[in-house]
Coordinates of C-alpha atoms and ligand atoms in Angstrom, one line a residue:
Chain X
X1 CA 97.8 154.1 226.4
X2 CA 94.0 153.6 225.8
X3 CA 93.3 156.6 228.1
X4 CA 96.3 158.9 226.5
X5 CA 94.5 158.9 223.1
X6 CA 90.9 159.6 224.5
X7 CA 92.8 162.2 226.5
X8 CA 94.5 163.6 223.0
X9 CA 90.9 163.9 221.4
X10 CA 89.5 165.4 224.9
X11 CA 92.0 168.2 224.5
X12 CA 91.8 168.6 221.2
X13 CA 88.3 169.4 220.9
X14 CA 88.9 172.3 224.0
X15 CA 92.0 174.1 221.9
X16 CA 90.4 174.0 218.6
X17 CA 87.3 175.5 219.4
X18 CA 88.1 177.6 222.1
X19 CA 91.7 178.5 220.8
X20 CA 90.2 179.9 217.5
X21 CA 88.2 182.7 220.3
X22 CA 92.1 183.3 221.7
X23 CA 93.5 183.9 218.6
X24 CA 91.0 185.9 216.8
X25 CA 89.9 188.2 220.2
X26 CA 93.7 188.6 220.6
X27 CA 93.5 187.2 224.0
X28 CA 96.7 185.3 224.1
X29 CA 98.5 186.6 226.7
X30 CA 94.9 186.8 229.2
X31 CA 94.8 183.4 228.6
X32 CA 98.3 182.6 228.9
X33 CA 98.0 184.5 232.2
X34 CA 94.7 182.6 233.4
X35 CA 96.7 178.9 232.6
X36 CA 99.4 179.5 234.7
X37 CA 97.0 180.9 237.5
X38 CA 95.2 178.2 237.7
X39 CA 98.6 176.0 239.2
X40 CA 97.1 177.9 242.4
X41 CA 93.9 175.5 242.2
X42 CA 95.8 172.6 241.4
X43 CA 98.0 173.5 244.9
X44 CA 94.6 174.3 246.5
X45 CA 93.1 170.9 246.0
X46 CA 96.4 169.1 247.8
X47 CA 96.1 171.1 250.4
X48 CA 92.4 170.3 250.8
X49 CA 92.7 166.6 249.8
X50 CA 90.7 166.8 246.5
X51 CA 91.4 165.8 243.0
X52 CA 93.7 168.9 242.4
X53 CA 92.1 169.1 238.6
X54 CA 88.8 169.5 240.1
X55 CA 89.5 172.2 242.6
X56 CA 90.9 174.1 239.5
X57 CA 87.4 174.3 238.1
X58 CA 86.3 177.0 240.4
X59 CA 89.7 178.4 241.0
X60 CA 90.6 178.8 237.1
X61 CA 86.6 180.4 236.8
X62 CA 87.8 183.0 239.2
X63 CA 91.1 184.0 237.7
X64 CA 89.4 184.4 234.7
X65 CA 87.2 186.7 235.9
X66 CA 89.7 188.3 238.4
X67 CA 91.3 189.2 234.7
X68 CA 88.4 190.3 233.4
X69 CA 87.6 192.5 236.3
X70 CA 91.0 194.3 235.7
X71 CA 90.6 195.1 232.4
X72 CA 87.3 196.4 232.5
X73 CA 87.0 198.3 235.7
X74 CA 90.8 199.1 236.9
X75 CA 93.0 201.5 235.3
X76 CA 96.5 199.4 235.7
X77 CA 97.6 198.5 231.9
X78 CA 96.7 195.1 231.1
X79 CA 99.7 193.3 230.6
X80 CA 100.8 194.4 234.0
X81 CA 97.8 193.5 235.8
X82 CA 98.0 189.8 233.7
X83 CA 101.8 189.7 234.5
X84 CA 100.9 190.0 238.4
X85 CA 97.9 187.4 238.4
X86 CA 99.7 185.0 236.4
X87 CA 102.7 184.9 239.0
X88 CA 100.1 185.8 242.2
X89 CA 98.4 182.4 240.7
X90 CA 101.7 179.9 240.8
X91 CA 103.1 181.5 244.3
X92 CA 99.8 180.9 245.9
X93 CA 99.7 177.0 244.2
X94 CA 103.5 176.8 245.7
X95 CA 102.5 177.8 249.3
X96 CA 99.1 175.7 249.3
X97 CA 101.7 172.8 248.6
X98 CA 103.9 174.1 251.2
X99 CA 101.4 173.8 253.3
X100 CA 100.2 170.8 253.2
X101 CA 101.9 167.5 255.0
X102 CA 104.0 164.6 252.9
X103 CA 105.4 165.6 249.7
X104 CA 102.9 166.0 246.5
X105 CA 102.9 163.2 244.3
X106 CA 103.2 164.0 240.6
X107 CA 102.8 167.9 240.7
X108 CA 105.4 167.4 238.4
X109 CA 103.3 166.4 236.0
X110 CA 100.3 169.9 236.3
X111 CA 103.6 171.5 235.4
X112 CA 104.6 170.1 232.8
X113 CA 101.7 167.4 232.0
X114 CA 101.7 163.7 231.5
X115 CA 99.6 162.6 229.1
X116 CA 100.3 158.6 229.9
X117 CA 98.9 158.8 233.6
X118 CA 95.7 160.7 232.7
X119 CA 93.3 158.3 235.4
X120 CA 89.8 157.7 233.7
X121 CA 88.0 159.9 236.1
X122 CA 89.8 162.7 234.9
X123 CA 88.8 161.7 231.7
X124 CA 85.1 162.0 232.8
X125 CA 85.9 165.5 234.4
X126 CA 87.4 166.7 230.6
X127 CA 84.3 165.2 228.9
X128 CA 82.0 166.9 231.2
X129 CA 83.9 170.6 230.3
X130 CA 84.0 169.4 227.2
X131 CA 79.8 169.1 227.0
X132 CA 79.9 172.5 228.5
X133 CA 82.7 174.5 226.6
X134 CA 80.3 173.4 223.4
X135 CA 77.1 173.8 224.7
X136 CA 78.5 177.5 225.6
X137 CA 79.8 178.0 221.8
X138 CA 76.7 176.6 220.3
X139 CA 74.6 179.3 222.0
X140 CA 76.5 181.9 222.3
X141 CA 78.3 181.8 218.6
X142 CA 76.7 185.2 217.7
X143 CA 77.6 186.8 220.3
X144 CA 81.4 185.6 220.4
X145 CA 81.8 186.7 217.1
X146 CA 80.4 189.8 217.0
X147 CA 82.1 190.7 220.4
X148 CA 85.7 189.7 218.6
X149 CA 85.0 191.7 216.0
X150 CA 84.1 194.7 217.6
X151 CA 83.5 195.1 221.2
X152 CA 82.3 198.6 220.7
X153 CA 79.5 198.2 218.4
X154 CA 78.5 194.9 220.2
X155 CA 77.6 197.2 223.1
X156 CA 76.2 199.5 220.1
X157 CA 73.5 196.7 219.1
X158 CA 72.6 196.1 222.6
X159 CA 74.8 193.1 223.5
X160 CA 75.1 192.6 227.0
X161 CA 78.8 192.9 225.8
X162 CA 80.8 192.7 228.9
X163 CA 78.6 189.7 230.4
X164 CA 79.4 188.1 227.4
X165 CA 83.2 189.2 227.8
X166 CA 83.6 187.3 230.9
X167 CA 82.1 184.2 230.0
X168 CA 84.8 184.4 226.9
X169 CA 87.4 184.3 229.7
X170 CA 84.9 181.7 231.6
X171 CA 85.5 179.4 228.6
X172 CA 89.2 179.9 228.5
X173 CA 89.2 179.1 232.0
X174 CA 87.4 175.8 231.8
X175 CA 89.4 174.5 228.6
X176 CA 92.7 175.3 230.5
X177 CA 91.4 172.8 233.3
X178 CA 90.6 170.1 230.5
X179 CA 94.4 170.8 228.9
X180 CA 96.0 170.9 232.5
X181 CA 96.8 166.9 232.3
X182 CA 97.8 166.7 228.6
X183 CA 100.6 169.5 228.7
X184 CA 100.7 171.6 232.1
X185 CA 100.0 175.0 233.5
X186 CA 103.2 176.1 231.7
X187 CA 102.5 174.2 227.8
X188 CA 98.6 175.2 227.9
X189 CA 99.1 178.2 226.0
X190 CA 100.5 176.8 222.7
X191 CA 97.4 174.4 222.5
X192 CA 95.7 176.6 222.6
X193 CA 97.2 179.2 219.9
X194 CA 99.0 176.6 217.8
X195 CA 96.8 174.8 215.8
X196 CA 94.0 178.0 215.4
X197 CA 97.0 180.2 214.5
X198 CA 97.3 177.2 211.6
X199 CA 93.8 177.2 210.6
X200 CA 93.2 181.2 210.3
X201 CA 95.5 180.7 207.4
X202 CA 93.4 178.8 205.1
X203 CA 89.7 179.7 206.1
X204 CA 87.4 182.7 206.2
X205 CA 84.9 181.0 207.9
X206 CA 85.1 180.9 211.7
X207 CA 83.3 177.2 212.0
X208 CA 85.3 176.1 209.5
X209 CA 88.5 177.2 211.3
X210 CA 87.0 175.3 214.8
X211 CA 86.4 172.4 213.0
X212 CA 89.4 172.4 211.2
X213 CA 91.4 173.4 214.7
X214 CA 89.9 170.5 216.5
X215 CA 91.1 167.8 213.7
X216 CA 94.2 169.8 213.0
X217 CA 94.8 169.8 217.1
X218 CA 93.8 166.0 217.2
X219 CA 96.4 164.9 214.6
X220 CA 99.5 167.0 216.3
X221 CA 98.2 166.0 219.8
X222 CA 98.2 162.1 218.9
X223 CA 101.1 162.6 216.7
X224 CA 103.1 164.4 219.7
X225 CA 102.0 161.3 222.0
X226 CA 103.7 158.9 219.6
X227 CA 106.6 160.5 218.8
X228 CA 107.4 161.2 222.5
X229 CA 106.9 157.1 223.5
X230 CA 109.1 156.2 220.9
X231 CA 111.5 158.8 221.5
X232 CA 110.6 158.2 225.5
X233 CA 110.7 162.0 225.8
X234 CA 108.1 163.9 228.0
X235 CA 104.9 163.7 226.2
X236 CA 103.6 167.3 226.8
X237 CA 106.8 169.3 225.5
X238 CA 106.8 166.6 222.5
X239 CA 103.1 167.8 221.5
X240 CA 104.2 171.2 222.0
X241 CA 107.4 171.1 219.4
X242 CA 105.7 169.2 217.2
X243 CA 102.5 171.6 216.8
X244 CA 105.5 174.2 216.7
X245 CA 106.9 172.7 214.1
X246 CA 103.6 172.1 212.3
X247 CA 103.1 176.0 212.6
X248 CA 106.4 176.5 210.8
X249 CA 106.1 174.3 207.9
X250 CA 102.6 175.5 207.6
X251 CA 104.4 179.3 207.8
X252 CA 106.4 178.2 205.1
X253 CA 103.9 176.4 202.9
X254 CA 102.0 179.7 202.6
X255 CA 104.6 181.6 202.2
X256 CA 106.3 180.1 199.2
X257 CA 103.3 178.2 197.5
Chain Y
X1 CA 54.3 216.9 221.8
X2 CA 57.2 214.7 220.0
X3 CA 60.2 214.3 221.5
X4 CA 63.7 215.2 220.3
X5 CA 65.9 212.7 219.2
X6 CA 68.5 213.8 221.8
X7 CA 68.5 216.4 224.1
X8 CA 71.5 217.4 226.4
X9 CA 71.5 219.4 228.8
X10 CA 74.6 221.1 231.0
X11 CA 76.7 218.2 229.4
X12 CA 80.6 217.9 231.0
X13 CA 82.8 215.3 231.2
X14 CA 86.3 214.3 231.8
X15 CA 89.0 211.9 230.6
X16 CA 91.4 211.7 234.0
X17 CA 91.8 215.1 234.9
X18 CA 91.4 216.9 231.3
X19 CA 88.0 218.4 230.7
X20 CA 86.5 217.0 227.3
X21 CA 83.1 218.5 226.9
X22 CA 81.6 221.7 229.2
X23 CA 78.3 222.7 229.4
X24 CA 77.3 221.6 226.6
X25 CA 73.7 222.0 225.5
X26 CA 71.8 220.8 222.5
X27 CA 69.0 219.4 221.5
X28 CA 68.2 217.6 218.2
X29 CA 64.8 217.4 216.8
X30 CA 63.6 214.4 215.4
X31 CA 64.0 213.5 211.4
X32 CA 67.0 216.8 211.4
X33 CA 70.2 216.8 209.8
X34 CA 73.3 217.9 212.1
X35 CA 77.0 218.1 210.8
X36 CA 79.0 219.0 213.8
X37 CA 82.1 220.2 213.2
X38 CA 85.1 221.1 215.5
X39 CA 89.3 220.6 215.4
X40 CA 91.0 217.5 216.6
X41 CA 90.4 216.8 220.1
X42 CA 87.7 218.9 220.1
X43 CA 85.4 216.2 221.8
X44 CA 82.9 215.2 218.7
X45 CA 83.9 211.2 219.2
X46 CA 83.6 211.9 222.5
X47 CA 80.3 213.4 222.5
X48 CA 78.6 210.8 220.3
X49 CA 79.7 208.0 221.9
X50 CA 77.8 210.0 225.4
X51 CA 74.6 209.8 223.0
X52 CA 75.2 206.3 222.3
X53 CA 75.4 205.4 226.3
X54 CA 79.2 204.3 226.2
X55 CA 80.0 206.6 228.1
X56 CA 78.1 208.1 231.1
X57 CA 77.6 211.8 232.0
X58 CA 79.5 213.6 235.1
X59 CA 77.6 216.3 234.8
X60 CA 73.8 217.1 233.1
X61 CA 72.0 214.7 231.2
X62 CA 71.7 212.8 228.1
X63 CA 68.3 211.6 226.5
X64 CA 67.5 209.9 223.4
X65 CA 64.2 210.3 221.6
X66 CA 63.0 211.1 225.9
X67 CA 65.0 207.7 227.0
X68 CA 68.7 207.2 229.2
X69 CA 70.7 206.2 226.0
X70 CA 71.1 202.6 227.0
X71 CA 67.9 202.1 226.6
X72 CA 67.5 203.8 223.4
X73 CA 69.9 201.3 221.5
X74 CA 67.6 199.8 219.4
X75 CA 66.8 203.4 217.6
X76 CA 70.3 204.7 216.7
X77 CA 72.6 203.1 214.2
X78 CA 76.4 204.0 214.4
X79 CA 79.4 204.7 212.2
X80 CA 82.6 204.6 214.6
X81 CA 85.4 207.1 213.3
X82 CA 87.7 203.8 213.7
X83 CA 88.2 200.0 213.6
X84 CA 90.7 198.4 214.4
X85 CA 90.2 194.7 213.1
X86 CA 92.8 191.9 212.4
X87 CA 93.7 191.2 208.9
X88 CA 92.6 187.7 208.6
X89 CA 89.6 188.1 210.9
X90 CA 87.5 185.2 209.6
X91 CA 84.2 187.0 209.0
X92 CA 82.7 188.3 205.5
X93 CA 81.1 191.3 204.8
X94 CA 77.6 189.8 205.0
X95 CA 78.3 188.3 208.7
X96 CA 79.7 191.8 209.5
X97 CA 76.5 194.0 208.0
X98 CA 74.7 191.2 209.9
X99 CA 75.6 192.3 213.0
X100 CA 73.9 194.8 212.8
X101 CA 70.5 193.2 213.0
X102 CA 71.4 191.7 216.3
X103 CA 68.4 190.8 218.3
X104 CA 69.5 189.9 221.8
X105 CA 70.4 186.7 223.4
X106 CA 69.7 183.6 222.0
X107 CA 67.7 185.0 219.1
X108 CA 68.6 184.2 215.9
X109 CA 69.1 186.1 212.7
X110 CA 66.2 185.7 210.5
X111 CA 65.9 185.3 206.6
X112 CA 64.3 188.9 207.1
X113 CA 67.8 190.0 208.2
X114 CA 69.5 188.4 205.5
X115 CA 67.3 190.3 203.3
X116 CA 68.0 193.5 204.7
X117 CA 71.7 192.8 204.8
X118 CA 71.8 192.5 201.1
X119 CA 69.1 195.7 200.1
X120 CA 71.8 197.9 202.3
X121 CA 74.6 196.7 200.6
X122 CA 73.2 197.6 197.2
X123 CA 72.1 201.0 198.7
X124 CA 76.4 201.4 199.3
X125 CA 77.1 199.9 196.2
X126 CA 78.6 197.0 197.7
X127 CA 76.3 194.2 196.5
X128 CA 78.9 192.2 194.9
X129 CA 81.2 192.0 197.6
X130 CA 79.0 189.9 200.4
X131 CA 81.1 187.1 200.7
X132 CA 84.2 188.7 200.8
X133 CA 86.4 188.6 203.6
X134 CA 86.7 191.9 205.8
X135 CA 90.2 191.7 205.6
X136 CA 90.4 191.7 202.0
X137 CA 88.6 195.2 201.6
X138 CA 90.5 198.4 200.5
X139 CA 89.7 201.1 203.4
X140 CA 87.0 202.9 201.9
X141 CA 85.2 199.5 200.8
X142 CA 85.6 199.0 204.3
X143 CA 84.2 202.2 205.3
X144 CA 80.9 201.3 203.8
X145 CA 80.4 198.4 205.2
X146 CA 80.5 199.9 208.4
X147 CA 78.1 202.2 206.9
X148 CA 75.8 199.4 205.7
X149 CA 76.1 197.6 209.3
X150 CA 75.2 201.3 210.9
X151 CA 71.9 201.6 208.6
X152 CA 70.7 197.9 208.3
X153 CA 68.9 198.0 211.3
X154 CA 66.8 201.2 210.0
X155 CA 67.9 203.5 213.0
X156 CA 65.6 206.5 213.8
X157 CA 68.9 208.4 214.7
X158 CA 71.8 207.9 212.7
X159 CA 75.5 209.0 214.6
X160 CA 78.2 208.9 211.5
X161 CA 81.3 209.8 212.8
X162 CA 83.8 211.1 209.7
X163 CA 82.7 209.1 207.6
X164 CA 84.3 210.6 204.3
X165 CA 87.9 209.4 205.4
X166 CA 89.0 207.1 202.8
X167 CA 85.9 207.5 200.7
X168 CA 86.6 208.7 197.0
X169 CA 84.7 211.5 195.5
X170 CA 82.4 209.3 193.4
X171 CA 81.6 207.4 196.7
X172 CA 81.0 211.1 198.9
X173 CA 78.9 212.5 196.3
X174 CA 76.5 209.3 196.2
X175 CA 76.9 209.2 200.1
X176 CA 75.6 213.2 200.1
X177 CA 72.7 211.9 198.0
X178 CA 72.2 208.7 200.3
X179 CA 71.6 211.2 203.1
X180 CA 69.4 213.4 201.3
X181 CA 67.0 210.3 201.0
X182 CA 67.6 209.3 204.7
X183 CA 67.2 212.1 206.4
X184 CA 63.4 212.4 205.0
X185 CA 63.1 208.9 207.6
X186 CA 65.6 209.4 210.3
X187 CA 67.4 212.3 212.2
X188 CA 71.1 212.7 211.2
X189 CA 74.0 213.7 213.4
X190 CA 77.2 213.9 211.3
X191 CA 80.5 214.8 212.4
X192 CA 82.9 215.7 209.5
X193 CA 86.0 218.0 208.9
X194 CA 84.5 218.5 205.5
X195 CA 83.6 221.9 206.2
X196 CA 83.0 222.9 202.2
X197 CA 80.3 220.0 201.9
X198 CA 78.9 220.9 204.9
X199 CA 78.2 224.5 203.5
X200 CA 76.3 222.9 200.6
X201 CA 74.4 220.1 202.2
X202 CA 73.4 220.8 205.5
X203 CA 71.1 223.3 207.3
X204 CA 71.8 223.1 211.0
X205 CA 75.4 223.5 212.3
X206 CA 77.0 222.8 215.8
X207 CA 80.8 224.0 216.1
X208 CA 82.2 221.8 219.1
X209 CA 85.4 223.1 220.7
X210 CA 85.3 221.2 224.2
X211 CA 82.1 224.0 224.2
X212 CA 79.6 224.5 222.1
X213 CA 80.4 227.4 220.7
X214 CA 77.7 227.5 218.0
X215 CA 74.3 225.4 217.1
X216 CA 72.1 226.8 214.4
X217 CA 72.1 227.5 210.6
X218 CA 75.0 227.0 209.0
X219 CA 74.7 230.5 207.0
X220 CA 75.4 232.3 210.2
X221 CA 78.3 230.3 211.4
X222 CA 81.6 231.4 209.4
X223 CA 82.7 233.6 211.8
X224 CA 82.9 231.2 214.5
X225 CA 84.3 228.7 212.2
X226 CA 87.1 230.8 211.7
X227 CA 87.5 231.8 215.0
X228 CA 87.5 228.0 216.0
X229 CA 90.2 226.7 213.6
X230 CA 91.9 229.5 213.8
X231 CA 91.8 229.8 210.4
X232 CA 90.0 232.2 207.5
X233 CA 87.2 230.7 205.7
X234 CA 87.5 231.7 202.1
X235 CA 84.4 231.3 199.5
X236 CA 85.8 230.0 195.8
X237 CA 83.4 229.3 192.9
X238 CA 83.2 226.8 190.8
X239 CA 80.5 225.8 188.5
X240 CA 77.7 227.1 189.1
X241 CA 77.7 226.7 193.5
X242 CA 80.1 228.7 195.3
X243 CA 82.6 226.8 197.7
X244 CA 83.6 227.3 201.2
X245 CA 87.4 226.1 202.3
X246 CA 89.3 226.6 205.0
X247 CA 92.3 229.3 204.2
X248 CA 95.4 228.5 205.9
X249 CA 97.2 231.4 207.9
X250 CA 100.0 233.1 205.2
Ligands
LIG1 N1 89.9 206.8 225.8 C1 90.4 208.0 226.1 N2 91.2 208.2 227.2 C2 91.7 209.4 227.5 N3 91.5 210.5 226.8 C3 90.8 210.4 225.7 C4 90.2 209.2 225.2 N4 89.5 209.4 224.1 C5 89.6 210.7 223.8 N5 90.4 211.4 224.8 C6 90.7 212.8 224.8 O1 89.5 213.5 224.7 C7 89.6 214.6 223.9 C8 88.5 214.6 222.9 O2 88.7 213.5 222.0 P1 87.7 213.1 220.8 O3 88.1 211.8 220.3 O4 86.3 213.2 221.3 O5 87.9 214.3 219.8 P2 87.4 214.5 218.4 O6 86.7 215.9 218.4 O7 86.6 213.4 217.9 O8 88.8 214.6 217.5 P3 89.1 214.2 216.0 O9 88.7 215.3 215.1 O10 90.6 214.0 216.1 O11 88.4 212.9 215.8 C9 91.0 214.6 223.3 O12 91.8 215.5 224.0 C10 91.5 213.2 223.6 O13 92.9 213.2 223.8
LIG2 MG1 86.8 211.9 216.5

């Protein structure tokens, strides 16, 4: 239980600052496409005998920028290109645990998550991306901003605006890997809108709305987690409805206050 | 010998198969003032955004103040004809202007930028806005704040591309008389539809119909106009300056 509430704060600090980029840049559905691809490095590391979240470090990096290289440089409409990745990602993840001999314990759970079986050295892994994913942020701020703003005149000012575009997608990619225990391939993507699509409402201020995304993201994340062991409901698609319902109430708040 | 602030030469380029811009020649000396003018389509955007390096030549060559354009970023400030933004973007107009000043990786804005952020606002009449949010704007208020970010870094070349859209008359003639001051510092390339202002602020002409069909004093260019647009070009007075409009076809 100990290890399910670092776990909840791990997370939360990945979607709110990360998840405020995804929302603002408008790349929900890239990122939505690079989650569920990276099911294909969980499968990878079973069939290779590593800790599945681990080999979806370098397997996630690379859908991300197998995305990014679409986008840019091919002339396939994005959301097809996503839509193909996405599903190229899972089938290859279902064929590397085809492949491999005895049955896979607790894929079940990189589905779908499971917050309560998080092991401590995953733990360490999420801290370590963690370190990174705000390291990134810290130096990078300006040009994240500016590039979400306006790619165009980021290029304008001489940004080295597509460099920078990828390790957007880079950062995506590593806070998928730090959500993948908590709530799944399949749940990553309302972590990481959710609780930014909350905050945008009530700031101007883009540090304010990460700050306010990573406690906002902490409370649901933790409140999810109770709720489910009470209820003894799966814990990821408990966090998930609850930040929905967060988002709705907030919707409503706005709307009629 | 100084160099021009652009010079193109046998200029063509493509989008897929359809031909944008052919053969197009012209050369810009520095600290002039250029309206180019041409219908819809006619490949203006497209053109400026070749100056500005976003988009690389087929054919001929592209050179800013003697430099590939890429590398000539630093000198030339830009006014995009759009942005498309979200709403609630969380940024103010200050962070936005500020972007403008950006010095590369790793380097952070200075108090000097601040500064400049804020004497550029004033110079668009903008200074009490700064910590607004973008979103909050009205579309010409928005207009020159892209204007401010274009001039804050004190370009040498300055690309505005239609920048009158959504700007009230109050706003255009102060933005004519903001250009009469700049253009004593920096060379000027503005692309407008506003062909009757044109005839009364600017010297040097270039009609842009996928060709260029015309580069030189504006006082020698109403036939082609016509010929371009298809449409008669009819002088009105008022006041004391007579006007030049565009006649549509009876
Ligand atoms: N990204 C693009 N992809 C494909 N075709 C394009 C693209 N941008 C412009 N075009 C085409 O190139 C041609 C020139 O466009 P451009 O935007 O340069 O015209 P313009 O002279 O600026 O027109 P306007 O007065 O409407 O602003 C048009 O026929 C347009 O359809
Ligand atoms: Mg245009």
């Amino acid at each position: 239980m100990q290890n399910a509430f670092l776990a909840a704060i791990l997370v939360s600090v990945a979607c709110g600052v990360v998840g405020c980029y995804v929302v603002i840049k408008r790349i929900v559905f890239i990122s939505g496409g690079i989650s569920h691809s990276a099911f294909g490095g969980v499968g990878l590391g079973y069939f290779l005998g590593v800790n599945p979240l681990l080999a979806a470090v370098p397997f996630t990096l690379l859908a991300a920028a197998g995305m990014g290289l679409v986008k840019k440089r091919m002339e396939v409409p994005e959301d097809t290109a996503i839509g193909i990745l996405w599903s190229v990602g899972m089938a290859l993840g279902i064929i590397f645990v085809n492949l491999t001999p005895g049955y896979a314990p607790d894929l079940i759970s990189y589905l779908f998550g499971n917050i309560l079986t998080v092991p401590t050295t995953d733990l360490y892994l999420m801290l370590l991306l963690d370190a990174v994913i705000l390291v990134m942020v810290y130096l990078l701020r300006r040009e994240f901003l500016a590039l979400s703003f306006d790619e165009e005149f980021s290029t304008v000012v001489g940004m080295p605006s597509e460099a920078v575009y990828y390790l957007l997608l880079a950062l995506v990619a590593l806070s998928v890997v730090v959500l993948i225990k908590v709530v799944g391939v399949i749940l990553i993507i309302a972590l990481l809108t959710i609780p930014a699509a909350i905050t945008r409402e009530y700031t101007n201020n883009l540090n304010q709305m990460m700050v306010l995304s990573v406690v906002l993201g902490a409370v649901l994340t933790t409140g999810g987690l109770v709720l489910s062991y009470i209820f003894n409901l799966a814990s990821g698609a408990t966090i998930v409805l609850f930040m929905a319902l967060a988002f709705l109430l907030s919707s409503f708040i706005r709307r009629y206050t | 010998m100084v160099t021009d602030a652009v010079k193109i030469e046998d200029l063509s380029f493509h989008y897929h198969k359809r031909k944008v811009l052919e053969e197009v020649n012209l050369r810009v000396p520095h600290k002039s003032f250029l309206a180019i003018i041409g219908p819809n389509g006619g490949g203006k955007s497209t053109l400026l955004r070749m100056i500005l390096g976003l988009l690389t030549p087929e054919e001929g060559k592209v050179e800013v103040f003697g430099r590939d354009p890429r590398k000539a970023r630093e000198y030339m400030g830009y006014l995009p004809q759009h942005v498309s933004f979200l709403h609630d973007f969380p940024i103010n107009v200050e962070d936005t202007v500020l972007t403008g000043r950006y010095h590369g990786l790793f380097s952070n804005y200075t108090p000097g930028d601040r500064e400049a952020v804020h004497q550029t606002l004033e110079m668009v009449d903008l200074d009490g806005l700064a910590d607004r949010q973008m979103g909050q704007l009205s579309g010409g208020q928005v207009q020159r704040v892209f204007l401010a970010r274009a001039l804050v870094r004190r370009p040498k070349l300055l690309l505005l591309d239609e920048p009158m859209a959504s700007v009230d008359p109050q706003m255009q003639y102060s933005f004519y008389q903001l250009l009469e001051e700049l253009k004593k510092k920096m060379s000027i390339i503005l692309v407008t539809h506003d062909v009757g202002a044109v005839f009364d602020q600017v010297e040097d002409i270039a009609c842009l119909n996928q060709r260029l069909y015309y580069h030189g004093q504006v006082e020698g260019a109403g036939e082609v106009i016509e010929k371009m647009y298809g449409c008669p070009l009819e002088i009105i007075t008022h006041g004391a300056t007579p006007h030049r409009m565009l006649k549509r076809h009876e």
